[in-house]
mmCIF file of C-alpha atoms in Angstrom:
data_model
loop_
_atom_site.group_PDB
_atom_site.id
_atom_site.type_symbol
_atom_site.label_atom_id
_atom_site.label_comp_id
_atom_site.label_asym_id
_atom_site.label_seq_id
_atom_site.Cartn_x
_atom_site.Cartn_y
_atom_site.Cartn_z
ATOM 1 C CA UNK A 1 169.163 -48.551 27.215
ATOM 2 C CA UNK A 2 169.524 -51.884 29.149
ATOM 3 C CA UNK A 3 171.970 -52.182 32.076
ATOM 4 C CA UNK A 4 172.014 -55.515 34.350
ATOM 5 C CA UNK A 5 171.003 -54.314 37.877
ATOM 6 C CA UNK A 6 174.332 -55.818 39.598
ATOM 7 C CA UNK A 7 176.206 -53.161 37.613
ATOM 8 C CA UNK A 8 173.797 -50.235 38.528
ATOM 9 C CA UNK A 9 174.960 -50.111 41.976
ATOM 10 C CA UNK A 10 172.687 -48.434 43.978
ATOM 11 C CA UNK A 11 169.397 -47.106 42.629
ATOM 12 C CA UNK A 12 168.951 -43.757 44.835
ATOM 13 C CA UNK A 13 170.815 -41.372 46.812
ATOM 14 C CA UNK A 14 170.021 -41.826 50.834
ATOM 15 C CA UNK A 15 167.695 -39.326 51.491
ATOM 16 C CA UNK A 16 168.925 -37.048 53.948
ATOM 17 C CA UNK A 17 166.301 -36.472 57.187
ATOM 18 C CA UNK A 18 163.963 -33.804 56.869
ATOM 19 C CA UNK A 19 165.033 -30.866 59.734
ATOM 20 C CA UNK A 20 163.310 -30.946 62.983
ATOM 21 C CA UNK A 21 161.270 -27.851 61.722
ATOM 22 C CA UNK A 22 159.094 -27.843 65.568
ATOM 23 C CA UNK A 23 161.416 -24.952 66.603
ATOM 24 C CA UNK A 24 160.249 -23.117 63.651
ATOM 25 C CA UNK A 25 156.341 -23.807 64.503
ATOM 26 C CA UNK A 26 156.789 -23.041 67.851
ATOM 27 C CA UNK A 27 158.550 -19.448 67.414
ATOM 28 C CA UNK A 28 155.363 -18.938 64.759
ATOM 29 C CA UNK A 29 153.280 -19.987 67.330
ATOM 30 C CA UNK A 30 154.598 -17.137 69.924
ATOM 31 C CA UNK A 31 154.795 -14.644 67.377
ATOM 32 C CA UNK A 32 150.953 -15.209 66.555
ATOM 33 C CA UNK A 33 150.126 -15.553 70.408
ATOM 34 C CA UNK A 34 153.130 -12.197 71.120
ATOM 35 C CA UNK A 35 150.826 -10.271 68.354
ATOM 36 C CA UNK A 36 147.821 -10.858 69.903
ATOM 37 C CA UNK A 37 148.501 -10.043 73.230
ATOM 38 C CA UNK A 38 150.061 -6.941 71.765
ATOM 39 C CA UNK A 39 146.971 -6.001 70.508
ATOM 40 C CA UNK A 40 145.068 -6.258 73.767
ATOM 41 C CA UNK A 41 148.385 -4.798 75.178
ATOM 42 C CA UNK A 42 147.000 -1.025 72.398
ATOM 43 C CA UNK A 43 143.492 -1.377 72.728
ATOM 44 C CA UNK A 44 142.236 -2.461 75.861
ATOM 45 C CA UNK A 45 145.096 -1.217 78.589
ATOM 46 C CA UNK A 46 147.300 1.186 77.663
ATOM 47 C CA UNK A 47 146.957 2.450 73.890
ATOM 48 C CA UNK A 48 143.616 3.362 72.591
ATOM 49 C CA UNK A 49 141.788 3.422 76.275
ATOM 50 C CA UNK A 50 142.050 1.899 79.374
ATOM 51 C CA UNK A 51 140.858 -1.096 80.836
ATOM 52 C CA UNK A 52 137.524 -0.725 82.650
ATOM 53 C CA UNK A 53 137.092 0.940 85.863
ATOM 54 C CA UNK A 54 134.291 1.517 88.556
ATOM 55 C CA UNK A 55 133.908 5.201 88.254
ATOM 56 C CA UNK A 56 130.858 6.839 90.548
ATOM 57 C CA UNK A 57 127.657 8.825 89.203
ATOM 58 C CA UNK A 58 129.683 11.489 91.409
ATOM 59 C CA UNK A 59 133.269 11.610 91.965
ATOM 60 C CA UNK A 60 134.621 13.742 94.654
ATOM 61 C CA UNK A 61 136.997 16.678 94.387
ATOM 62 C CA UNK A 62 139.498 15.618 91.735
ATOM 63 C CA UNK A 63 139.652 12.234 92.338
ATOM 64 C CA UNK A 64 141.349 10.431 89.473
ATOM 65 C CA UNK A 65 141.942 6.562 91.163
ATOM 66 C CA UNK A 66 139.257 4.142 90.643
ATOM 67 C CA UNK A 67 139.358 0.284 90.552
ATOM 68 C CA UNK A 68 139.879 -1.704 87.716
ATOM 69 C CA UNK A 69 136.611 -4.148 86.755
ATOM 70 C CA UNK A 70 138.162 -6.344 84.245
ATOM 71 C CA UNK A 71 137.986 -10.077 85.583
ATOM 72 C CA UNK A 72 141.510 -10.543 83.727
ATOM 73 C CA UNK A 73 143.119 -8.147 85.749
ATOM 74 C CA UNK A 74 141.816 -8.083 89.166
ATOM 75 C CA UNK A 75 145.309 -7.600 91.213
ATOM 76 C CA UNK A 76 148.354 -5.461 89.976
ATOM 77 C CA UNK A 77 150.315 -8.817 89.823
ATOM 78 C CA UNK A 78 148.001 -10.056 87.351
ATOM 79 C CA UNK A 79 148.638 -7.255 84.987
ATOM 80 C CA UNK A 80 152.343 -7.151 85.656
ATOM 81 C CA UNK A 81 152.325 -11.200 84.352
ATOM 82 C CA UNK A 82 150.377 -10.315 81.308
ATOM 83 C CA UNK A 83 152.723 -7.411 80.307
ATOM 84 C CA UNK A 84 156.039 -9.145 81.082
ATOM 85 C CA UNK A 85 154.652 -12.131 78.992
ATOM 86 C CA UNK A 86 154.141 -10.038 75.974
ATOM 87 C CA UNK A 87 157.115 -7.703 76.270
ATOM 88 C CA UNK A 88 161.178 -7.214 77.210
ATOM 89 C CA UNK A 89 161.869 -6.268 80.603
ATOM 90 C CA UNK A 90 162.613 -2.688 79.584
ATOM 91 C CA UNK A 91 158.966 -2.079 77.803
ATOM 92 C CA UNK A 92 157.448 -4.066 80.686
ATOM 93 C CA UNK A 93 159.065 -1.919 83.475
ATOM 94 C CA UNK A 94 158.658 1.533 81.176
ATOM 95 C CA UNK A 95 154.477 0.702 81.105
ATOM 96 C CA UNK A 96 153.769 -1.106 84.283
ATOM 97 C CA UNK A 97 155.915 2.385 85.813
ATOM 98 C CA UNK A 98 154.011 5.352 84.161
ATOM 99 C CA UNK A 99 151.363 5.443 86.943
ATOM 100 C CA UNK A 100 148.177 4.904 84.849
ATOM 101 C CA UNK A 101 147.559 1.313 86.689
ATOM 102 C CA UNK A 102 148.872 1.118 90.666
ATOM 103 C CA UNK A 103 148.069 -1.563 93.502
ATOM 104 C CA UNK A 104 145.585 -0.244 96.069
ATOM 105 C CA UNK A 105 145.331 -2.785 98.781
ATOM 106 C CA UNK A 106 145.943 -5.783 97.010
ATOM 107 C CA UNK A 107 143.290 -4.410 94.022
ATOM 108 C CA UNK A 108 143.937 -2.809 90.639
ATOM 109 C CA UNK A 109 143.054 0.194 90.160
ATOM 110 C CA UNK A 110 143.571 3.006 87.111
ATOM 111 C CA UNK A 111 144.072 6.763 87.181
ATOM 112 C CA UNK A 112 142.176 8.377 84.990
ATOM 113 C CA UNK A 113 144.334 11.453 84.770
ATOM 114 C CA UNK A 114 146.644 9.132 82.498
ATOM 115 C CA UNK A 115 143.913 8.259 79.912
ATOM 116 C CA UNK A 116 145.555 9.480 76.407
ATOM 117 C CA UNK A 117 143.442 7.679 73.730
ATOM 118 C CA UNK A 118 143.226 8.944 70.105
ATOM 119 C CA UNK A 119 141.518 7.984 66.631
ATOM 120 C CA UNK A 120 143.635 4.526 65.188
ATOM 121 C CA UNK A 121 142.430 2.886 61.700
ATOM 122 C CA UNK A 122 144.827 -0.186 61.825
ATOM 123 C CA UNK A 123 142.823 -3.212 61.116
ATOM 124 C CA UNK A 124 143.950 -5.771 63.893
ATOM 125 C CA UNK A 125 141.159 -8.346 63.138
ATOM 126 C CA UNK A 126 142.628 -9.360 59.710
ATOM 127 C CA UNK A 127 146.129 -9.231 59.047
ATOM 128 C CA UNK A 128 148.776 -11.646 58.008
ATOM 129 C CA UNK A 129 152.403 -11.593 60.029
ATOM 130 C CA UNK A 130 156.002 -13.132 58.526
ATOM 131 C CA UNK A 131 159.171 -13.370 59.996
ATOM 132 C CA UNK A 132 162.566 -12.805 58.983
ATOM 133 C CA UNK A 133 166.401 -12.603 59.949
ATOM 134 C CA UNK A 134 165.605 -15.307 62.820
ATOM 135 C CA UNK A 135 168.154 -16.165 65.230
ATOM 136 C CA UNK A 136 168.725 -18.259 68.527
ATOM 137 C CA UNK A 137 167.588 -14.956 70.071
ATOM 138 C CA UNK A 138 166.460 -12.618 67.803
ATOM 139 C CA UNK A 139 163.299 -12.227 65.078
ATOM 140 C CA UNK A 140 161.809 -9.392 63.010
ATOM 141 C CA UNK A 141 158.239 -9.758 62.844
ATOM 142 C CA UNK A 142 156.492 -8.160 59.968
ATOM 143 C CA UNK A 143 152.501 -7.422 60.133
ATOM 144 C CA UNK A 144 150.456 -6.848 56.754
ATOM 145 C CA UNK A 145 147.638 -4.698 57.298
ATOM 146 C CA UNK A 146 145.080 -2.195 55.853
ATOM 147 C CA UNK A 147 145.206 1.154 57.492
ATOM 148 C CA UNK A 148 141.415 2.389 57.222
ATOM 149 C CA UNK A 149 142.041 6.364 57.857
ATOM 150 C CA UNK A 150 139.971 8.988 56.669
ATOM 151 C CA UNK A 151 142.611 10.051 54.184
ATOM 152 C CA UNK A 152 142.248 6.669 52.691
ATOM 153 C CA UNK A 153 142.548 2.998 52.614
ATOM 154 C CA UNK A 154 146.046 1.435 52.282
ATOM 155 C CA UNK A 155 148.417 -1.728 52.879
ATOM 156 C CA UNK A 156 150.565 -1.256 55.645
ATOM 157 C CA UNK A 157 153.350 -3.094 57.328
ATOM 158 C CA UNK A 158 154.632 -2.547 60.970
ATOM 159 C CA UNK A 159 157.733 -4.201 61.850
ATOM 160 C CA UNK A 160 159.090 -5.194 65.456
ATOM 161 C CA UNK A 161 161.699 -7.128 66.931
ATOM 162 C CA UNK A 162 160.905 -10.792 69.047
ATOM 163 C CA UNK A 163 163.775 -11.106 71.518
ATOM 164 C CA UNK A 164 164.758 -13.844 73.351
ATOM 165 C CA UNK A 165 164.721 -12.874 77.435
ATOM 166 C CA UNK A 166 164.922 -15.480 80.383
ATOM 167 C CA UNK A 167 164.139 -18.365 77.942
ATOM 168 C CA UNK A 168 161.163 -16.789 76.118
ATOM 169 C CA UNK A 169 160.478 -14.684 73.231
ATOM 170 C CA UNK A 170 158.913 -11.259 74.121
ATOM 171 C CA UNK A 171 158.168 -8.396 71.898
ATOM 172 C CA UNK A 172 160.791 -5.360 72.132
ATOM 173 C CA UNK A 173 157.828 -2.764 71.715
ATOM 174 C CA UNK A 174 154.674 -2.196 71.739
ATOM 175 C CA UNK A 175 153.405 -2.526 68.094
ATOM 176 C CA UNK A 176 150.643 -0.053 66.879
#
């Protein structure tokens, strides 16, 4: 088949421009940083144990208050900007209110009388994430796991909401 190329007219479609996908990599981006933080978030400050305090050889009475020793967090503001970075106003203000971290003249400090860790088998060093149903505001974030448990070794996946909230995405809950 032989056709001049003056009759062919033009030889390819226009090919349209690719999307500017860098809103996409940068809500991955917070989702990755969001699920790391919200691990921190379980196992170092208010899930599985606290964050470390000075407690003395001997405590007196019933003391339960004892300052926080975690360079991080040295103030109560600096745990406050951690938390609201990670999560919606409402999960912020529910666990920067339940009393187990308080400002003590300018320092953190922890009550001990709070302290509520358990056994947990979710592997949080190696696990794959995916999001789905995206919005301008809203994301459901999907985590792949193993659970390790004594009854057994499985897949798992936990699923959360991202929200959008004064410009940035936070997660809705903590995930665990």
């Amino acid at each position: 088949f032989k056709m001049p190329l003056a009759e062919a007219g033009p030889l390819a479609r226009e090919i349209p421009p690719q999307e500017d996908r860098e809103g996409e990599r940068e809500l991955h981006r917070r989702a990755r940083e969001l699920l790391d933080r919200n691990k921190v978030t379980f196992y170092e400050i208010y899930g599985l144990s606290m964050l470390p305090m000075h407690i003395p050889q001997s405590v007196i009475g019933e003391e339960t208050l004892f300052p926080v020793v975690d360079h991080r967090f040295e103030t109560f503001p600096q745990l406050e900007e951690f938390i609201r970075d990670t999560y919606v106003q409402k999960t912020a203000d529910a666990l920067l209110g339940d009393g187990r971290y308080q400002d003590v003249n300018g320092r953190l400090y922890g009550d001990i009388s709070k302290d509520a860790g358990g056994g947990y088998y979710v592997n949080w060093e190696d696990y794959r994430y995916g999001l789905e149903q995206v919005s301008g505001d809203e994301a459901v974030v999907h985590v792949f796991t193993i659970d390790d448990s004594p009854a057994g070794r499985e897949e798992i996946t936990l699923t959360a909401r991202m929200l959008k909230e004064r410009g940035r995405w936070l997660l809705e809950n903590v995930m665990f």
